[in-house]
Amino acid sequence: MAPADNGASTPEDDDPFGYLYADGQAAGATPPSGGGGYGYPGPRSYHQVRPVGERQYGQQPQYGQQPTAAYGQAPQQQPQAYGQPNAHYSAPETLPGGAPTTVTPTQHGGGGGRGRGPNTKGLLIGALAVVAAVVIGIGVAVLGGDSDDDAKGGDAGGRPSGGSQSVQPSQTASKRADKPVDLPKTDAKALKLEGGTATASDVQGAKADGGTYVAGFNQVGAKLTWTVNGIPKDGAYSLRVNYGVPGKDANATITVNGKAQTRPLNMKNFSGAKEGDWEKGWTNTWSVVQLSKGTNAITISCEQGNQCDANFDQMWLVKGTNG
């Protein structure tokens, strides 16, 4: 069976846009009008034999392919597929140097066709590491500076840091605590004796050195004077006296620096000795006296109105007014 007449044009001449190209125009192609072909002269038959698969009518293009227009229709412009070259894009072969020999694929992140943004987590970690390194360096420098100052004993001049001289704990304690002061003490035999008083050692029990005491204090005018040195400051002190009586009470007048004290020295029979028993009558008493800083003269005397029969052993001073 003879093939059908396909008209004057062959398949390779079937170009609907031949009038747009120089070779089509040279062949006499004109824009479509009336019953002629779309680009080349002569009638067009729609019964031309085509190889299987060459043309497909009415099918949608596959992903990444340009759509094929139905026969007799101008191809519609379709959206460009992602990753495919633009139709107006100049081929790499036309660029200077020719087409590249290798193609580097573009990396894209997943999700909606968007690429992954910058690695902000990595940048944050790096920034924190830099800040930590700076802080550590500053700390080391500060500690090193303190060590150098300590090794030099403070600042560059060798003075202790802080601008004040250090004070040892022992020095502070000594400044805060009052240094104990040993107040004077004496044996009665060392005092200035007047008015018939004299030393003796007949009665046993005296505490003075060698058992020597002062006797004869039994008449008006008898007296003994103690010149005291080294009083630390003005104030009230306790005058302590070791004495002995013959089992009966006695008293005496106290004068300090020429001024009689308001209260007499009380010399009662505190030991409870029987009358006339001098040996059992040793005891002690005290009285408050007002002294001045430095040297003071304390006199114990038998004046009118006193009961003056007594022996004197020792005397000493105590700070304060407690007996």
Coordinates of C-alpha atoms in Angstrom, one line a residue:
M1 CA 0.0 0.0 0.0
A2 CA 1.4 3.3 -1.1
P3 CA 2.0 5.8 1.7
A4 CA -0.3 8.8 1.8
D5 CA 0.7 12.0 0.4
N6 CA 2.2 14.2 3.1
G7 CA 2.3 17.3 1.0
A8 CA 5.2 19.3 -0.2
S9 CA 7.0 19.5 3.2
T10 CA 8.9 16.8 4.8
P11 CA 9.0 16.2 8.6
E12 CA 12.2 18.0 9.1
D13 CA 10.7 21.0 7.5
D14 CA 7.8 21.0 9.9
D15 CA 8.9 23.9 12.1
P16 CA 6.0 26.2 13.1
F17 CA 8.4 29.0 13.9
G18 CA 10.6 28.7 10.8
Y19 CA 9.8 32.3 9.8
L20 CA 11.7 33.5 12.8
Y21 CA 15.1 32.1 11.8
A22 CA 17.4 33.2 9.0
D23 CA 17.4 29.8 7.2
G24 CA 13.6 29.6 7.3
Q25 CA 13.3 33.0 5.8
A26 CA 15.8 32.1 3.1
A27 CA 13.6 29.1 2.3
G28 CA 10.6 31.4 1.9
A29 CA 9.0 30.9 5.3
T30 CA 6.3 33.4 6.2
P31 CA 4.0 33.9 9.2
P32 CA 1.0 31.6 9.1
S33 CA -2.0 32.8 7.1
G34 CA -4.9 30.9 5.6
G35 CA -4.3 27.3 4.5
G36 CA -0.5 27.2 4.3
G37 CA 2.0 25.7 6.8
Y38 CA 3.2 27.5 10.0
G39 CA 6.5 28.5 8.7
Y40 CA 7.5 27.0 5.4
P41 CA 5.5 27.3 2.1
G42 CA 3.1 24.7 0.9
P43 CA 0.2 23.0 2.3
R44 CA 0.5 20.9 5.5
S45 CA -1.0 17.5 6.0
Y46 CA -1.7 16.2 9.4
H47 CA -1.2 12.6 8.4
Q48 CA 2.5 12.5 8.1
V49 CA 4.2 9.4 9.4
R50 CA 6.3 10.1 12.4
P51 CA 8.6 7.7 14.3
V52 CA 7.1 6.3 17.4
G53 CA 7.8 8.5 20.4
E54 CA 8.8 11.5 18.4
R55 CA 5.7 13.5 19.1
Q56 CA 3.3 13.2 21.9
Y57 CA 0.1 15.1 21.9
G58 CA -1.7 16.4 25.0
Q59 CA 0.6 14.9 27.6
Q60 CA 2.2 16.8 30.5
P61 CA 6.0 17.1 30.4
Q62 CA 8.0 15.1 33.0
Y63 CA 9.9 16.8 35.7
G64 CA 12.8 18.8 34.3
Q65 CA 11.6 18.6 30.6
Q66 CA 10.2 21.3 28.4
P67 CA 6.5 20.8 27.5
T68 CA 5.7 19.5 23.9
A69 CA 3.0 21.5 22.3
A70 CA 0.2 19.7 20.5
Y71 CA 0.5 19.7 16.8
G72 CA -0.7 22.9 15.3
Q73 CA -0.5 24.9 18.6
A74 CA 2.2 27.2 19.7
P75 CA 4.0 25.9 22.8
Q76 CA 3.0 27.6 26.0
Q77 CA 5.5 29.1 28.3
Q78 CA 5.7 26.8 31.5
P79 CA 7.3 27.7 34.8
Q80 CA 10.9 26.8 34.8
A81 CA 11.6 23.6 36.8
Y82 CA 13.8 23.8 39.9
G83 CA 17.5 23.2 38.9
Q84 CA 16.9 23.4 35.1
P85 CA 18.5 25.9 32.8
N86 CA 16.6 29.0 31.7
A87 CA 15.6 29.0 28.0
H88 CA 17.1 32.4 27.6
Y89 CA 20.3 31.3 29.3
S90 CA 23.4 31.4 27.1
A91 CA 25.0 28.0 26.8
P92 CA 28.3 27.6 28.5
E93 CA 29.9 26.7 25.2
T94 CA 29.3 30.3 24.0
L95 CA 31.3 31.8 27.0
P96 CA 35.0 32.5 26.7
G97 CA 37.0 29.5 27.6
G98 CA 34.3 27.0 26.8
A99 CA 32.1 24.9 29.0
P100 CA 33.4 23.8 32.4
T101 CA 34.7 20.3 32.5
T102 CA 33.1 19.5 35.9
V103 CA 29.8 20.5 37.5
T104 CA 29.7 21.2 41.2
P105 CA 26.2 20.5 42.5
T106 CA 24.6 23.1 44.6
Q107 CA 23.9 22.0 48.1
H108 CA 20.4 22.7 49.3
G109 CA 18.8 22.0 52.6
G110 CA 15.5 20.2 52.9
G111 CA 12.1 21.6 53.6
G112 CA 10.1 23.7 51.1
G113 CA 13.0 24.2 48.6
R114 CA 14.9 26.4 51.0
G115 CA 18.6 26.1 51.7
R116 CA 19.9 25.7 55.3
G117 CA 20.9 29.0 56.9
P118 CA 24.2 29.7 58.5
N119 CA 25.3 27.4 61.4
T120 CA 24.3 29.8 64.2
K121 CA 24.8 27.2 66.9
G122 CA 28.4 26.7 65.9
L123 CA 29.0 30.5 65.7
L124 CA 27.5 30.9 69.2
I125 CA 29.7 28.2 70.7
G126 CA 32.8 29.8 69.1
A127 CA 31.9 33.2 70.5
L128 CA 31.4 31.8 74.0
A129 CA 34.8 30.0 73.7
V130 CA 36.5 33.3 72.8
V131 CA 34.8 35.1 75.7
A132 CA 35.8 32.3 78.2
A133 CA 39.4 32.5 77.0
V134 CA 39.5 36.3 77.6
V135 CA 38.0 36.0 81.1
I136 CA 40.5 33.2 82.0
G137 CA 43.4 35.3 80.7
I138 CA 42.3 38.4 82.8
G139 CA 41.9 36.2 85.9
V140 CA 45.4 34.8 85.5
A141 CA 46.9 38.3 85.0
V142 CA 45.2 39.6 88.1
L143 CA 46.3 36.6 90.2
G144 CA 49.8 36.9 88.9
G145 CA 49.9 40.6 89.8
D146 CA 48.8 39.9 93.3
S147 CA 51.4 37.2 93.7
D148 CA 54.1 39.6 92.6
D149 CA 53.0 42.3 95.0
D150 CA 52.9 39.7 97.9
A151 CA 56.4 38.5 97.0
K152 CA 57.7 42.1 97.1
G153 CA 55.9 42.8 100.4
G154 CA 53.3 45.1 98.9
D155 CA 53.8 47.9 96.4
A156 CA 57.0 48.8 94.5
G157 CA 58.3 50.6 97.5
G158 CA 58.3 47.5 99.6
R159 CA 55.5 48.9 101.8
P160 CA 52.6 46.6 102.8
S161 CA 49.6 46.8 100.5
G162 CA 46.8 49.1 101.7
G163 CA 49.2 51.9 102.6
S164 CA 49.4 51.1 106.4
Q165 CA 52.0 49.3 108.4
S166 CA 51.1 45.8 109.5
V167 CA 50.7 45.2 113.3
Q168 CA 51.6 41.9 114.9
P169 CA 48.9 40.3 117.0
S170 CA 51.1 40.4 120.1
Q171 CA 51.6 44.1 119.7
T172 CA 47.8 44.6 119.4
A173 CA 47.2 42.5 122.5
S174 CA 49.7 44.4 124.5
K175 CA 48.2 47.7 123.5
R176 CA 44.7 46.6 124.4
A177 CA 45.5 44.9 127.6
D178 CA 46.5 46.9 130.6
K179 CA 50.0 45.9 131.7
P180 CA 49.8 44.6 135.3
V181 CA 51.4 47.0 137.8
D182 CA 52.9 45.7 141.0
L183 CA 51.9 48.1 143.7
P184 CA 54.3 48.7 146.6
K185 CA 54.5 46.4 149.7
T186 CA 56.6 46.8 152.8
D187 CA 57.5 45.4 156.2
A188 CA 56.5 47.7 159.1
K189 CA 60.1 47.7 160.4
A190 CA 61.2 49.6 157.3
L191 CA 58.8 52.5 158.0
K192 CA 59.7 55.8 159.6
L193 CA 58.9 55.3 163.3
E194 CA 57.9 58.1 165.8
G195 CA 56.2 58.8 169.1
G196 CA 57.7 55.8 171.0
T197 CA 57.2 53.2 168.3
A198 CA 60.1 50.7 167.8
T199 CA 60.9 47.3 166.3
A200 CA 60.5 44.0 168.2
S201 CA 60.4 40.3 167.7
D202 CA 59.1 38.9 171.0
V203 CA 55.7 37.8 169.8
Q204 CA 55.7 34.8 167.5
G205 CA 53.6 34.7 164.3
A206 CA 54.8 37.9 162.5
K207 CA 55.2 37.4 158.7
A208 CA 57.8 40.1 158.2
D209 CA 61.3 39.2 157.4
G210 CA 62.9 37.7 160.5
G211 CA 59.6 37.9 162.4
T212 CA 60.4 41.6 163.3
Y213 CA 57.4 43.9 163.8
V214 CA 56.7 47.4 165.1
A215 CA 55.6 47.7 168.8
G216 CA 54.9 50.6 171.2
F217 CA 51.8 51.8 169.4
N218 CA 49.9 52.4 172.7
Q219 CA 50.0 56.1 173.3
V220 CA 48.9 59.4 171.7
G221 CA 51.5 60.7 169.3
A222 CA 52.8 57.2 168.3
K223 CA 53.0 57.0 164.6
L224 CA 54.7 55.3 161.6
T225 CA 55.0 56.7 158.1
W226 CA 55.3 54.9 154.8
T227 CA 56.6 56.9 151.8
V228 CA 55.1 55.1 148.7
N229 CA 56.7 55.5 145.3
G230 CA 55.4 54.4 141.9
I231 CA 51.6 55.1 142.1
P232 CA 50.5 54.7 138.4
K233 CA 47.6 57.3 138.5
D234 CA 45.4 59.3 140.8
G235 CA 42.5 57.4 142.4
A236 CA 41.3 55.2 145.2
Y237 CA 43.4 52.3 146.5
S238 CA 43.1 49.8 149.3
L239 CA 45.6 49.9 152.1
R240 CA 46.1 46.4 153.5
V241 CA 47.6 46.0 157.0
N242 CA 48.8 42.9 158.9
Y243 CA 48.5 43.7 162.7
G244 CA 48.1 42.0 166.1
V245 CA 46.0 43.0 169.1
P246 CA 46.0 41.5 172.7
G247 CA 42.5 40.0 172.5
K248 CA 40.7 43.5 172.3
D249 CA 39.7 46.0 169.5
A250 CA 41.9 48.9 168.4
N251 CA 41.9 51.7 165.7
A252 CA 44.1 54.4 164.3
T253 CA 44.0 57.6 162.2
I254 CA 45.2 57.5 158.6
T255 CA 46.7 60.6 157.0
V256 CA 47.7 60.8 153.2
N257 CA 50.0 63.6 152.1
G258 CA 49.1 65.6 155.3
K259 CA 45.4 65.1 154.9
A260 CA 43.5 62.9 157.4
Q261 CA 41.1 60.4 155.9
T262 CA 37.5 60.5 156.9
R263 CA 37.5 56.9 158.2
P264 CA 39.9 55.4 160.7
L265 CA 41.8 52.2 160.3
N266 CA 39.7 49.5 161.9
M267 CA 41.8 47.0 163.9
K268 CA 39.3 44.8 165.7
N269 CA 40.0 41.4 167.4
F270 CA 39.0 39.5 164.3
S271 CA 41.0 36.4 165.3
G272 CA 38.9 36.1 168.5
A273 CA 42.0 35.9 170.7
K274 CA 41.6 36.1 174.4
E275 CA 42.6 39.4 176.1
G276 CA 46.3 39.6 176.6
D277 CA 47.1 36.8 174.0
W278 CA 49.3 38.7 171.5
E279 CA 50.4 35.6 169.7
K280 CA 46.8 34.6 168.8
G281 CA 45.8 38.1 167.9
W282 CA 47.6 38.4 164.5
T283 CA 45.1 39.2 161.7
N284 CA 44.6 41.8 158.9
T285 CA 42.4 44.7 157.9
W286 CA 42.0 47.2 155.0
S287 CA 40.9 50.8 154.4
V288 CA 40.4 53.0 151.3
V289 CA 42.9 55.8 150.7
Q290 CA 43.0 58.4 148.0
L291 CA 46.4 58.6 146.4
S292 CA 48.0 60.8 143.7
K293 CA 50.1 59.6 140.8
G294 CA 53.8 59.2 141.8
T295 CA 54.9 59.5 145.4
N296 CA 52.6 59.6 148.4
A297 CA 53.2 59.7 152.2
I298 CA 50.8 57.4 154.2
T299 CA 50.9 57.9 158.1
I300 CA 49.2 55.7 160.7
S301 CA 49.0 57.5 164.0
C302 CA 47.5 57.3 167.5
E303 CA 45.4 60.5 168.0
Q304 CA 43.0 61.6 170.7
G305 CA 40.0 59.3 170.7
N306 CA 41.8 56.3 169.2
Q307 CA 42.2 52.9 170.8
C308 CA 45.9 52.5 170.1
D309 CA 47.2 49.2 171.6
A310 CA 48.5 47.2 168.6
N311 CA 51.6 45.8 166.8
F312 CA 52.2 46.3 163.1
D313 CA 53.7 43.5 160.8
Q314 CA 53.3 44.4 157.0
M315 CA 51.6 46.9 154.7
W316 CA 50.7 46.8 150.9
L317 CA 48.4 48.5 148.4
V318 CA 45.8 47.0 146.1
K319 CA 44.2 48.7 143.1
G320 CA 40.5 49.5 143.7
T321 CA 38.2 49.7 146.7
N322 CA 37.5 46.1 147.4
G323 CA 38.7 44.7 150.6

